[in-house]
Each structure stands twice: as C-alpha cells, then as structure tokens.
Short mmCIF file of C-alpha atoms in Angstrom, two decimals:
data_model
loop_
_atom_site.label_atom_id
_atom_site.label_comp_id
_atom_site.label_asym_id
_atom_site.label_seq_id
_atom_site.Cartn_x
_atom_site.Cartn_y
_atom_site.Cartn_z
CA MET A 1 32.49 204.43 48.16
CA LYS A 2 35.43 203.33 47.49
CA LYS A 3 36.26 200.13 49.13
CA VAL A 4 33.70 197.56 50.55
CA ILE A 5 33.04 193.99 51.45
CA VAL A 6 30.24 191.70 50.05
CA THR A 7 29.38 188.50 51.58
CA GLY A 8 27.23 186.08 49.87
CA ALA A 9 28.90 188.01 46.77
CA THR A 10 27.40 185.61 44.03
CA GLY A 11 24.01 184.73 45.22
CA PHE A 12 21.27 186.21 43.80
CA ILE A 13 20.99 189.17 45.49
CA GLY A 14 24.17 189.66 46.83
CA GLY A 15 25.50 189.12 43.26
CA ALA A 16 23.71 191.64 41.52
CA PHE A 17 24.75 194.23 44.17
CA THR A 18 28.36 193.33 43.43
CA ARG A 19 28.33 193.70 39.86
CA LYS A 20 26.86 196.81 40.40
CA LEU A 21 29.39 198.13 42.54
CA LEU A 22 32.02 196.98 40.44
CA LYS A 23 30.30 199.39 37.27
CA GLN A 24 30.93 202.00 39.38
CA GLY A 25 34.38 201.61 39.81
CA VAL A 26 33.99 200.28 43.46
CA LYS A 27 36.63 197.91 44.73
CA VAL A 28 34.81 194.95 46.46
CA TYR A 29 36.25 192.33 48.51
CA GLY A 30 33.82 189.14 47.88
CA ILE A 31 33.45 186.30 50.17
CA ASP A 32 31.77 183.00 49.21
CA VAL A 33 32.16 179.32 49.37
CA SER A 34 33.09 178.88 45.53
CA ALA A 35 35.73 179.40 43.66
CA ASP A 36 34.91 179.33 40.64
CA LYS A 37 31.64 181.97 40.49
CA LEU A 38 33.84 184.36 42.20
CA LYS A 39 36.76 184.13 39.79
CA GLU A 40 33.74 185.61 36.94
CA MET A 41 33.35 188.39 39.26
CA LYS A 42 36.56 189.88 38.29
CA LYS A 43 35.59 190.80 34.66
CA TYR A 44 33.31 193.41 36.11
CA GLY A 45 36.14 195.57 37.65
CA ASP A 46 38.42 195.85 40.93
CA PHE A 47 37.43 192.33 42.51
CA ILE A 48 39.08 190.59 45.06
CA PRO A 49 38.01 187.02 45.63
CA VAL A 50 37.98 185.21 49.13
CA VAL A 51 36.53 181.64 49.29
CA ALA A 52 35.24 180.85 52.47
CA ASP A 53 32.33 179.60 54.18
CA PHE A 54 30.35 180.29 57.69
CA SER A 55 32.64 178.14 59.48
CA VAL A 56 35.44 180.59 59.16
CA TYR A 57 34.21 183.80 59.13
CA ASN A 58 35.59 184.10 62.31
CA LYS A 59 38.89 184.55 61.10
CA LEU A 60 38.11 186.93 58.06
CA ASN A 61 40.11 189.38 59.33
CA GLU A 62 42.88 187.13 58.51
CA LEU A 63 41.92 186.09 55.14
CA VAL A 64 40.98 189.36 53.58
CA ASN A 65 44.28 191.22 53.24
CA ASP A 66 43.24 194.69 53.42
CA LYS A 67 42.48 197.48 55.86
CA CYS A 68 40.10 200.75 56.46
CA PHE A 69 36.99 199.65 54.38
CA ASP A 70 33.85 202.36 53.52
CA ALA A 71 31.16 199.38 54.74
CA PHE A 72 30.57 195.48 55.45
CA PHE A 73 27.18 194.23 53.23
CA HIS A 74 26.06 190.76 55.26
CA PHE A 75 23.71 189.20 52.08
CA ALA A 76 25.19 185.66 52.82
CA TRP A 77 22.50 182.98 54.36
CA GLN A 78 21.64 179.35 54.26
CA GLY A 79 18.40 177.67 53.45
CA PHE A 80 16.05 180.68 53.20
CA PHE A 81 13.23 178.30 51.67
CA GLY A 82 11.58 175.07 51.14
CA ASN A 83 12.70 172.52 54.13
CA ALA A 84 15.99 174.36 55.04
CA LEU A 85 13.34 176.90 56.82
CA LYS A 86 12.67 174.79 59.09
CA ASP A 87 15.65 173.46 59.64
CA TYR A 88 16.70 174.79 63.48
CA GLU A 89 20.39 173.98 63.39
CA LEU A 90 21.52 175.22 59.88
CA GLN A 91 19.13 179.10 60.98
CA LEU A 92 20.54 179.53 64.44
CA ASN A 93 24.09 179.22 62.64
CA ASN A 94 22.96 181.50 60.62
CA ALA A 95 23.09 184.46 62.67
CA LYS A 96 25.38 182.93 64.98
CA TYR A 97 27.64 183.39 61.62
CA SER A 98 26.25 186.92 61.20
CA CYS A 99 27.85 187.99 64.01
CA ASP A 100 30.84 186.37 63.86
CA ALA A 101 30.99 188.32 60.39
CA ILE A 102 30.33 192.08 62.45
CA VAL A 103 32.92 191.23 64.37
CA GLU A 104 35.64 190.76 62.24
CA ALA A 105 34.31 193.71 60.71
CA LYS A 106 35.70 195.90 63.17
CA LYS A 107 38.76 193.62 63.50
CA LEU A 108 38.60 195.40 59.04
CA ASP A 109 37.96 198.52 60.42
CA CYS A 110 34.47 198.90 58.48
CA LYS A 111 33.40 201.71 58.74
CA LYS A 112 29.38 200.42 58.78
CA PHE A 113 28.14 197.50 59.02
CA ILE A 114 24.81 196.99 56.87
CA MET A 115 23.04 193.11 56.67
CA ALA A 116 19.83 191.33 55.29
CA GLY A 117 16.94 190.85 56.73
CA THR A 118 13.68 189.80 55.93
CA LYS A 119 10.19 191.86 55.66
CA ASN A 120 9.03 188.45 57.82
CA GLU A 121 10.41 190.01 60.88
CA ILE A 122 7.53 192.04 60.96
CA GLU A 123 5.69 189.56 61.59
CA ILE A 124 7.78 186.74 64.30
CA LYS A 125 7.00 190.39 66.35
CA ALA A 126 3.69 189.65 66.11
CA PHE A 127 3.87 185.95 66.88
CA ILE A 128 5.64 187.06 69.96
CA ASN A 129 3.16 189.72 71.55
CA SER A 130 0.11 187.28 70.62
CA ASP A 131 -1.06 183.58 71.65
CA SER A 132 -3.62 183.16 68.20
CA PHE A 133 -0.79 182.00 66.10
CA SER A 134 -0.41 178.94 64.52
CA PRO A 135 3.33 179.49 63.67
CA ARG A 136 5.17 177.93 60.05
CA TYR A 137 7.82 176.03 59.72
CA SER A 138 9.23 179.45 57.98
CA TYR A 139 9.14 181.38 61.09
CA ILE A 140 12.52 179.77 62.44
CA TYR A 141 14.80 181.07 59.36
CA SER A 142 12.20 184.44 60.47
CA THR A 143 13.24 184.35 64.05
CA SER A 144 16.77 183.82 63.53
CA LYS A 145 16.92 186.28 60.91
CA LEU A 146 15.49 188.70 63.95
CA ALA A 147 17.83 187.37 66.65
CA ALA A 148 20.94 188.15 64.25
CA GLU A 149 19.18 191.68 63.38
CA VAL A 150 19.34 192.15 67.47
CA ILE A 151 22.38 190.42 68.04
CA CYS A 152 23.96 192.15 65.67
CA LYS A 153 22.93 195.75 66.51
CA THR A 154 23.91 195.47 70.20
CA LEU A 155 27.07 194.18 69.19
CA ALA A 156 27.66 197.38 67.27
CA TYR A 157 27.16 199.51 69.73
CA ASN A 158 29.13 198.39 72.07
CA LEU A 159 31.62 197.87 69.09
CA ASP A 160 30.81 201.06 68.23
CA ILE A 161 31.05 200.31 64.48
CA GLU A 162 27.61 202.31 61.69
CA TYR A 163 24.85 199.63 61.20
CA ASN A 164 22.11 199.08 58.59
CA ALA A 165 19.35 196.49 58.00
CA GLY A 166 17.34 196.27 55.27
CA LEU A 167 14.32 194.51 55.73
CA ILE A 168 14.05 192.46 52.57
CA SER A 169 10.32 192.04 50.46
CA MET A 170 9.43 188.98 48.56
CA ALA A 171 12.79 189.22 45.62
CA TYR A 172 12.23 188.30 41.85
CA GLY A 173 14.55 188.69 39.07
CA GLU A 174 17.12 187.45 36.77
CA GLY A 175 19.36 185.23 38.33
CA ASN A 176 17.26 183.84 41.09
CA GLU A 177 17.02 180.20 41.00
CA SER A 178 14.85 179.68 44.24
CA GLN A 179 11.41 178.04 44.79
CA THR A 180 10.33 181.35 46.38
CA LEU A 181 5.80 182.56 45.19
CA PRO A 182 6.45 184.74 42.56
CA ASN A 183 8.80 181.81 40.12
CA ILE A 184 6.61 179.74 40.97
CA VAL A 185 3.77 181.31 39.92
CA ILE A 186 5.78 182.95 36.92
CA ASN A 187 6.92 178.81 35.37
CA GLN A 188 3.67 177.68 35.83
CA LEU A 189 2.27 180.30 34.03
CA LEU A 190 4.35 179.64 31.56
CA ASN A 191 3.33 175.92 31.19
CA ASN A 192 -0.42 176.89 31.41
CA ILE A 193 -0.69 175.51 34.52
CA SER A 194 -3.73 177.86 36.83
CA PRO A 195 -1.47 178.40 40.28
CA LYS A 196 -3.59 177.74 43.47
CA LEU A 197 -3.79 180.27 45.08
CA ILE A 198 -4.52 181.37 48.93
CA GLU A 199 -7.58 184.04 49.47
CA GLY A 200 -5.50 187.05 48.72
CA ASN A 201 -7.51 189.82 50.26
CA ASN A 202 -4.51 190.22 51.82
CA TYR A 203 -1.74 193.20 50.92
CA TYR A 204 1.31 191.65 49.52
CA ASP A 205 4.42 192.90 48.09
CA MET A 206 7.24 192.07 45.57
CA ILE A 207 10.76 194.10 45.01
CA TYR A 208 12.49 193.53 42.12
CA ILE A 209 16.82 192.88 41.94
CA ASP A 210 17.51 196.49 40.69
CA ASP A 211 15.55 198.46 42.91
CA ILE A 212 16.88 196.05 45.97
CA VAL A 213 20.16 196.63 44.89
CA ASP A 214 19.82 200.15 44.71
CA ALA A 215 18.35 200.29 47.58
CA PHE A 216 21.41 198.69 49.48
CA ILE A 217 23.58 201.39 48.31
CA ALA A 218 20.99 203.79 49.34
CA ILE A 219 20.94 202.83 52.70
CA SER A 220 25.12 202.55 52.90
CA GLU A 221 25.41 206.11 51.77
CA LYS A 222 22.37 208.49 53.49
CA GLY A 223 20.87 204.95 55.88
CA GLY A 224 20.92 206.62 59.77
CA ASN A 225 22.89 205.22 62.18
CA PHE A 226 21.08 202.18 63.92
CA LYS A 227 18.42 202.37 61.53
CA SER A 228 16.23 198.85 59.95
CA TYR A 229 14.35 199.98 57.03
CA TYR A 230 11.95 197.89 54.94
CA VAL A 231 13.52 197.21 51.57
CA GLY A 232 10.02 197.12 49.34
CA HIS A 233 6.95 199.62 47.83
CA ARG A 234 5.50 202.09 49.67
CA ARG A 235 2.21 201.60 48.69
CA LEU A 236 1.77 198.18 48.68
CA LYS A 237 -1.35 196.39 46.26
CA ILE A 238 -3.60 193.35 47.69
CA PHE A 239 -2.16 189.35 46.52
CA ARG A 240 -4.99 189.11 44.55
CA ASP A 241 -4.69 191.87 42.35
CA LEU A 242 -0.72 191.49 42.42
CA ILE A 243 -1.15 188.36 41.29
CA THR A 244 -3.93 188.47 38.39
CA GLU A 245 -1.54 191.86 36.92
CA ILE A 246 0.88 189.05 36.82
CA ARG A 247 -1.19 186.56 35.28
CA ASP A 248 -2.02 188.80 32.66
CA ILE A 249 1.97 190.14 31.49
CA VAL A 250 3.21 186.72 31.21
CA ASN A 251 -0.19 184.37 30.23
CA PRO A 252 -4.21 186.17 30.31
CA SER A 253 -5.54 182.96 29.14
CA VAL A 254 -4.74 180.76 32.32
CA ASP A 255 -7.16 181.05 35.35
CA LEU A 256 -6.15 181.22 38.70
CA LEU A 257 -7.22 179.14 41.57
CA PHE A 258 -8.00 181.38 44.19
CA GLY A 259 -9.00 180.47 47.48
CA GLU A 260 -7.53 177.06 47.15
CA PHE A 261 -5.55 177.46 50.11
CA ASN A 262 -6.23 179.07 53.87
CA ASP A 263 -4.89 182.34 53.60
CA GLY A 264 -3.19 181.50 56.82
CA ALA A 265 -0.98 184.72 58.69
CA ASN A 266 -1.18 188.11 57.51
CA ILE A 267 1.92 190.68 57.91
CA ASP A 268 0.44 194.19 59.66
CA TYR A 269 2.43 196.46 57.22
CA SER A 270 1.47 199.06 59.74
CA GLN A 271 3.98 197.96 62.12
CA ARG A 272 6.93 199.22 59.84
CA ASP A 273 7.51 202.87 58.53
CA LEU A 274 7.28 201.94 55.00
CA ASP A 275 8.18 205.81 54.20
CA ALA A 276 11.73 205.74 56.33
CA LEU A 277 13.78 204.65 53.88
CA TYR A 278 12.32 206.99 51.09
CA ASN A 279 12.59 210.13 53.95
CA ASP A 280 15.97 209.05 55.46
CA THR A 281 17.58 208.84 52.14
CA GLY A 282 15.25 209.60 49.01
CA PHE A 283 14.97 205.77 47.63
CA GLU A 284 12.17 204.39 45.72
CA CYS A 285 10.81 201.48 43.89
CA LYS A 286 11.74 202.31 40.47
CA SER A 287 11.16 199.53 38.08
CA ASP A 288 8.73 198.90 35.84
CA PHE A 289 6.73 196.09 36.90
CA ARG A 290 5.83 195.03 34.13
CA GLU A 291 9.11 195.17 32.36
CA SER A 292 10.69 193.30 35.24
CA ILE A 293 7.82 190.82 35.06
CA LEU A 294 9.12 190.14 31.63
CA LYS A 295 12.02 190.29 32.42
CA THR A 296 12.40 187.24 34.76
CA ALA A 297 9.89 185.17 32.96
CA GLU A 298 12.39 185.49 29.81
CA TRP A 299 14.90 184.22 32.10
CA LEU A 300 13.30 181.53 33.70
CA LYS A 301 11.98 180.46 30.19
CA ALA A 302 15.13 180.15 29.27
CA ARG A 303 17.23 178.53 32.48
CA ASN A 304 14.14 175.52 32.00
CA ALA A 305 15.25 174.89 28.62
CA PRO A 306 15.68 171.52 27.54
CA ASP A 307 19.36 170.70 26.18
CA THR A 308 18.47 170.51 22.44
CA HIS A 309 22.22 169.73 21.50
CA THR A 310 23.16 166.91 20.30
CA HIS A 311 25.87 164.37 23.04
CA THR A 312 28.31 162.31 21.60
CA THR A 313 30.09 159.30 23.89
#
C-alpha cells in the first residue's frame, strides 16, 4: 500500500493502525473529529488530517483533496460500550454513515473498502434464527454493525469496489479507554478487588491491539474480495481459564468470583471459519499473552494514577 484513507484515525484501533502505516511509509489521509489529535499524528509520517464528523461523511469526496487510493479503512463508530450500546438512534446512524463512507470511497477512486465489524455479529445471526434468546441491549449495537456490513457489501458489489470486513474479537491494549471487560478486570486486579464474573464455562477470545493492526493490513493486502474474516485467535480458550490466566499475570493474590452472574448468551464460534484469515493471508496472532497483558496493565496503572503535581494559583 502507498496511499490510504482511515476513518477514526485517532481512536484506539484506528489510531494504532494509522501509526503503523505511517511508520511503514504509507501516506495516510486520516479522518476524525479532533483537530488537535489529528495534528499529533503528523509526527509519525506522511499524514494528511481531515477534520470531519459523521454528518459530513456524504461529502468526503469534497473534503479529501486527492484521488486513487489503495484502500479505505472504516474504523469510526460511535458508542461501542456502556449506555451508548442501547441508543438505537445512535447505532442506526452509525450504520447509515458507514454506507455514506463506502459511496464516497467509490467517488474517491479507492480500490478497496475495508470495515471494522464485531465478533458479536455471530451472536446476532443466531438470535435472528431463534426464539429462545433473551436479548441484551448490546444487541442493538451488534445488529447495527451487521446491518452496516450487509448494506455496505451490497453497495460495494453494485458500485464495483472491492470489499472486506474484519469481525474483531474483544480488543485490549494500551490506548483503550473504554470500559470493556479486559480493562474492568485488570483495573480491579490492580486495586486488589475481586472481579465478579459469570460462571465462565463458555469459549471466549481477546485480541491485542498489535494483532488487530496486523490483521487488517493482511486483509487489505491478501483478503479475498467480498469476504468477512474473524479477527482473533484460531484456537479459543474457556472464559474461566482466560480470566484466571490474566489474574495470575496481574495479581495472583486476588480471588476471582465466578458464578456471580449468569453466563447469559454464548457465542457459537462454529458459525465462523476461524481459520479463514490464516488460510487466505497467512495472518496469525503473534503477541505474547503475558507480555501484552502486562503492557496493558502498566498503561492502565499510569492512566489511573493520581496527579501528584503541585498546582498554584
């Protein structure tokens, strides 16, 4: 790749992805809402900031002063944790703006459109075909992600632009400021608090930010046209074992309170080919789990440390 567009270019995943490409000498047009954060990206390489919120995504062709891109990476998405998950207007708008993005990508002569999906789309497909589910509010988010994928894939076919999606497992790592499970558990362990957890006999997966970045690079370079890939590990662990391993790395003295909550829905990973990304591109998660958890814990510890500087007025 020589020249690309990245939305959400200063976010957790989009930011790490953008920095990696810039360090590799790729020219990046980064789209985001924060002018200050976009300005900081210039220090990493050939970066062109484009300040834009979702309301003007249907005008990206006018805002990006260039043509002929190798790829358009769509990471931007509002509200992927907390109360925002049940904000159906917000989530439906996310899907709509994703559609705007692919239409504009075609106008900008982008060879390929690659969007970030979620592993929870697997769960939604099972929910649609079953009457026995008790849907959580997070299903609104997941359904909007699935809707965006289906519509964007349809638009890509009819617009004659190559398309891929990466269904990302639970992401963790430095720079992730969200209140997702890895951050909550690690923060509690750092503060000697026993995490209250589900029984945890189901399969679960977590993927480190460096692996996510490498996965999307692999998808862009070797992904089969119109294919959606699971972005995570090919061999999964039991939730209870995974969390116990994290505890043993971060703070072995803390008890884990399994069974405090019901297991709830269980993602049927057999509905996705976990080997597809490896078979098509050769990608495999390579980050050392212990090292990545320790890096994440150190980042969280520093982020949550009280400000000890003396302030005067």
